[in-house]
Short mmCIF file of C-alpha atoms in Angstrom, two decimals:
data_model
loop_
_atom_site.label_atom_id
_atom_site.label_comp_id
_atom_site.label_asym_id
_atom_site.label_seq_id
_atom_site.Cartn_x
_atom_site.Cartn_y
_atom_site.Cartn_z
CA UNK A 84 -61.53 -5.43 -37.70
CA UNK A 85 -58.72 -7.44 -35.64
CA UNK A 86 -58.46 -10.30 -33.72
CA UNK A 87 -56.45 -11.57 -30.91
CA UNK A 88 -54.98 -14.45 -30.11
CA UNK A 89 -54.47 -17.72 -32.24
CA UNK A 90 -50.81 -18.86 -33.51
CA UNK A 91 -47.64 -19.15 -32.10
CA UNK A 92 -48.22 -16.48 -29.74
CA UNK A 93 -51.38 -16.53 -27.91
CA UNK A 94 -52.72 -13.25 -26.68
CA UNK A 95 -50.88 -10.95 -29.43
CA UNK A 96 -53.35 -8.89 -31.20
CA UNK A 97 -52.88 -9.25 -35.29
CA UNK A 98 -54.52 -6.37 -37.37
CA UNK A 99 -55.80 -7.60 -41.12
CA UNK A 100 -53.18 -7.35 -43.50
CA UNK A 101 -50.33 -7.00 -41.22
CA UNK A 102 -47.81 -9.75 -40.68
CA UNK A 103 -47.12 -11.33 -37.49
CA UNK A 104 -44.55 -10.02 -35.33
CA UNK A 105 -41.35 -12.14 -34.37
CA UNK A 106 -38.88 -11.45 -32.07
CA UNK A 107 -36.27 -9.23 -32.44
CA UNK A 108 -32.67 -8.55 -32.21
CA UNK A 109 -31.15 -7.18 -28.58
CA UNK A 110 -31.57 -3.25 -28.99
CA UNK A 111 -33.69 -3.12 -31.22
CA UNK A 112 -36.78 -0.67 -30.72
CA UNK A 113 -40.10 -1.77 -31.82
CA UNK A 114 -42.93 1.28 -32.87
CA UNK A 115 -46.26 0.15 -33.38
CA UNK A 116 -49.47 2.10 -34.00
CA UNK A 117 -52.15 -0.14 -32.34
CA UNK A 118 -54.11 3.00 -31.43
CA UNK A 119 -56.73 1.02 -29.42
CA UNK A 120 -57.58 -1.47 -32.58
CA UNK A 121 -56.32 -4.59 -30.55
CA UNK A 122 -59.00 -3.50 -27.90
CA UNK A 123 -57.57 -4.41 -24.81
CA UNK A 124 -55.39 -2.43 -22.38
CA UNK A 125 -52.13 -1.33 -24.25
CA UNK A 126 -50.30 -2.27 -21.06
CA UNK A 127 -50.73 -6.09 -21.63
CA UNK A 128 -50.28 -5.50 -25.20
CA UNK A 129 -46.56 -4.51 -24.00
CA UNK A 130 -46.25 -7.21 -21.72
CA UNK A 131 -47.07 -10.05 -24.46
CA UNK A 132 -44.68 -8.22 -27.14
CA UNK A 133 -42.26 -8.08 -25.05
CA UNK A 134 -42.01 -12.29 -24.84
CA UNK A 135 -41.21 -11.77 -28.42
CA UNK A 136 -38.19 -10.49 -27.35
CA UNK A 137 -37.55 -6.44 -28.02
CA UNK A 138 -36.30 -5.24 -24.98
CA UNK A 139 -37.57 -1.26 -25.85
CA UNK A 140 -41.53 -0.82 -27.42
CA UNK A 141 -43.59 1.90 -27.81
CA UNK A 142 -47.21 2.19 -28.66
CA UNK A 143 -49.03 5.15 -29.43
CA UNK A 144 -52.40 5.51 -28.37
CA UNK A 145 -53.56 8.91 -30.33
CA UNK A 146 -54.78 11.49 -28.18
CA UNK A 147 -54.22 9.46 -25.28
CA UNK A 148 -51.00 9.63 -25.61
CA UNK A 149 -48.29 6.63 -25.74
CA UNK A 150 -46.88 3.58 -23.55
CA UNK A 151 -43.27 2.04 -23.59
CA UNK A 152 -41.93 -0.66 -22.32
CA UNK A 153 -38.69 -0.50 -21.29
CA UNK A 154 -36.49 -3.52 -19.87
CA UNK A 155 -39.12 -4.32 -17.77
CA UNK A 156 -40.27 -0.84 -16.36
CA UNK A 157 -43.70 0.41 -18.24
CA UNK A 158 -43.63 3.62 -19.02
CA UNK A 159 -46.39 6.44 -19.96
CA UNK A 160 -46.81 9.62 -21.76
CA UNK A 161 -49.82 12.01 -22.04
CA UNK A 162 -50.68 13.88 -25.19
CA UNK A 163 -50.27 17.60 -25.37
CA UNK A 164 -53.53 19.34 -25.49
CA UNK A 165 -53.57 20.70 -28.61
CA UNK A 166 -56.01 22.32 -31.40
CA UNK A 167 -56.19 19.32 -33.81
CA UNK A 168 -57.14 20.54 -37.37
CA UNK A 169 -55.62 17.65 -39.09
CA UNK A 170 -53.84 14.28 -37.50
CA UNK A 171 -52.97 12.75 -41.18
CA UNK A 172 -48.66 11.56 -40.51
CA UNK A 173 -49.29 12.11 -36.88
CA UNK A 174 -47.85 8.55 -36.10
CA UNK A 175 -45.05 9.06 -38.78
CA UNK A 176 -44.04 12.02 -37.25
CA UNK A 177 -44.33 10.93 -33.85
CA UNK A 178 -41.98 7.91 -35.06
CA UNK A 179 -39.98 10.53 -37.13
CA UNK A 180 -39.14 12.25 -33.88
CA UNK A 181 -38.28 9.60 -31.41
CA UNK A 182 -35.90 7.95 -33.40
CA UNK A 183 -34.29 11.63 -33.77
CA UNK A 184 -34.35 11.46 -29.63
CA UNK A 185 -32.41 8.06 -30.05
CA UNK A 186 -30.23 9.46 -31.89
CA UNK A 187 -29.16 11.84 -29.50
CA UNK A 188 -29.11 9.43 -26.86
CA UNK A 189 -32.00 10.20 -25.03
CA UNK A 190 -33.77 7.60 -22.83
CA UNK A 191 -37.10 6.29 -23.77
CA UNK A 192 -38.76 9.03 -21.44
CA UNK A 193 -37.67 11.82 -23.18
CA UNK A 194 -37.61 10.06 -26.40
CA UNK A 195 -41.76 9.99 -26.02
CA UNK A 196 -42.10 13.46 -24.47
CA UNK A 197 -40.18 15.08 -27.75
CA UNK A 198 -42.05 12.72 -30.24
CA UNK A 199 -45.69 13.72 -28.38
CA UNK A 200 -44.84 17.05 -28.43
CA UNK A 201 -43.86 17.22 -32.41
CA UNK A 202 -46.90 14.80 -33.49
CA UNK A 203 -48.84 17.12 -31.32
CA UNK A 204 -47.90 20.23 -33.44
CA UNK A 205 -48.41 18.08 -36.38
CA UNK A 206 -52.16 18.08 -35.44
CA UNK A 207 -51.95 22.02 -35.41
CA UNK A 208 -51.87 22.13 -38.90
CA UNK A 209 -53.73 20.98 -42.24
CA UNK A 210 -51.78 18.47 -44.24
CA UNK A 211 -49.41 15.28 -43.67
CA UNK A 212 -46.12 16.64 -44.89
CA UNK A 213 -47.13 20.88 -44.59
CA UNK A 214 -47.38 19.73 -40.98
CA UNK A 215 -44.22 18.32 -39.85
CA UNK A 216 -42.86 20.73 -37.31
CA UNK A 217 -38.94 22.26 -36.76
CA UNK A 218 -36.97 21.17 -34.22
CA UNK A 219 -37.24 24.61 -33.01
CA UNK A 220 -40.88 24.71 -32.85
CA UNK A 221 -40.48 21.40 -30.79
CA UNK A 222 -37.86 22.70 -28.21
CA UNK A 223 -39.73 25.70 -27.86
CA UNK A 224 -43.23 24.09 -27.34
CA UNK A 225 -41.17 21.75 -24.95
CA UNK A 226 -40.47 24.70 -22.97
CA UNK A 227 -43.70 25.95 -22.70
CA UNK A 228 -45.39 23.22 -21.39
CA UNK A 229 -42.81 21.77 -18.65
CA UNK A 230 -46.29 20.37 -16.93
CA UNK A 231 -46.08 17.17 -19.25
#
């Protein structure tokens, strides 16, 4: 069960057993999986992190997809329809895979489209770590659905 509000920052959503958030340092990317446990929009969820101070946050949202927050501009990306048999590491993998887009220097819009698009595969298939897809598989899933 969570709770909002209360503390130093009003408004932020705290989840049992998690620590608070504090600000972070410029560049720094923040991932969180709130997947609809604060219960309010994920939108002002953004907003109110970012007061703490990252600049760059991303929250995933299941099969709804994900939201980021970029310097100001809110950004959003659908899930890929997909068969889900099993979504065990789906948020691991979907972190997994846009710090790989980082990496490469990708903005945060294509960061999220790659990282959908692997945790999405992940879902295809039975078992946290048996599921983790190639970066092959993700490329070429990429290229077959150029609609999202």
């Amino acid at each position: 069960r969570s709770h909002h509000g209360g503390g130093p920052w009003p408004g932020l959503c705290r989840l049992p057993g998690k620590s608070p958030s504090y600000p972070l340092e410029d560049g720094k990317v923040e991932l969180l999986d709130l997947e609809n446990q604060c219960g309010g929009p994920a939108s002002t969820a953004l907003v109110t992190l970012s007061r703490l101070g990252p600049r760059e946050i991303v929250i995933t949202l299941g099969a709804s997809g994900s939201v980021g927050w970029n310097r100001g501009e809110l950004l959003a990306q659908s899930a890929f329809s997909v068969d889900a048999v099993d979504t065990t590491g789906a948020g691991d993998v979907y972190h997994g895979a846009y710090i790989y887009g980082l990496l490469q220097g990708w903005d945060m819009s294509a960061c999220m489209r790659f990282a959908s698009a692997a945790s999405g595969l992940k879902c295809g298939v039975i078992g946290a770590r048996a599921g983790i897809p190639r970066l092959d598989q993700v490329t070429q899933f990429l290229r077959n659905h150029s609609e999202i």
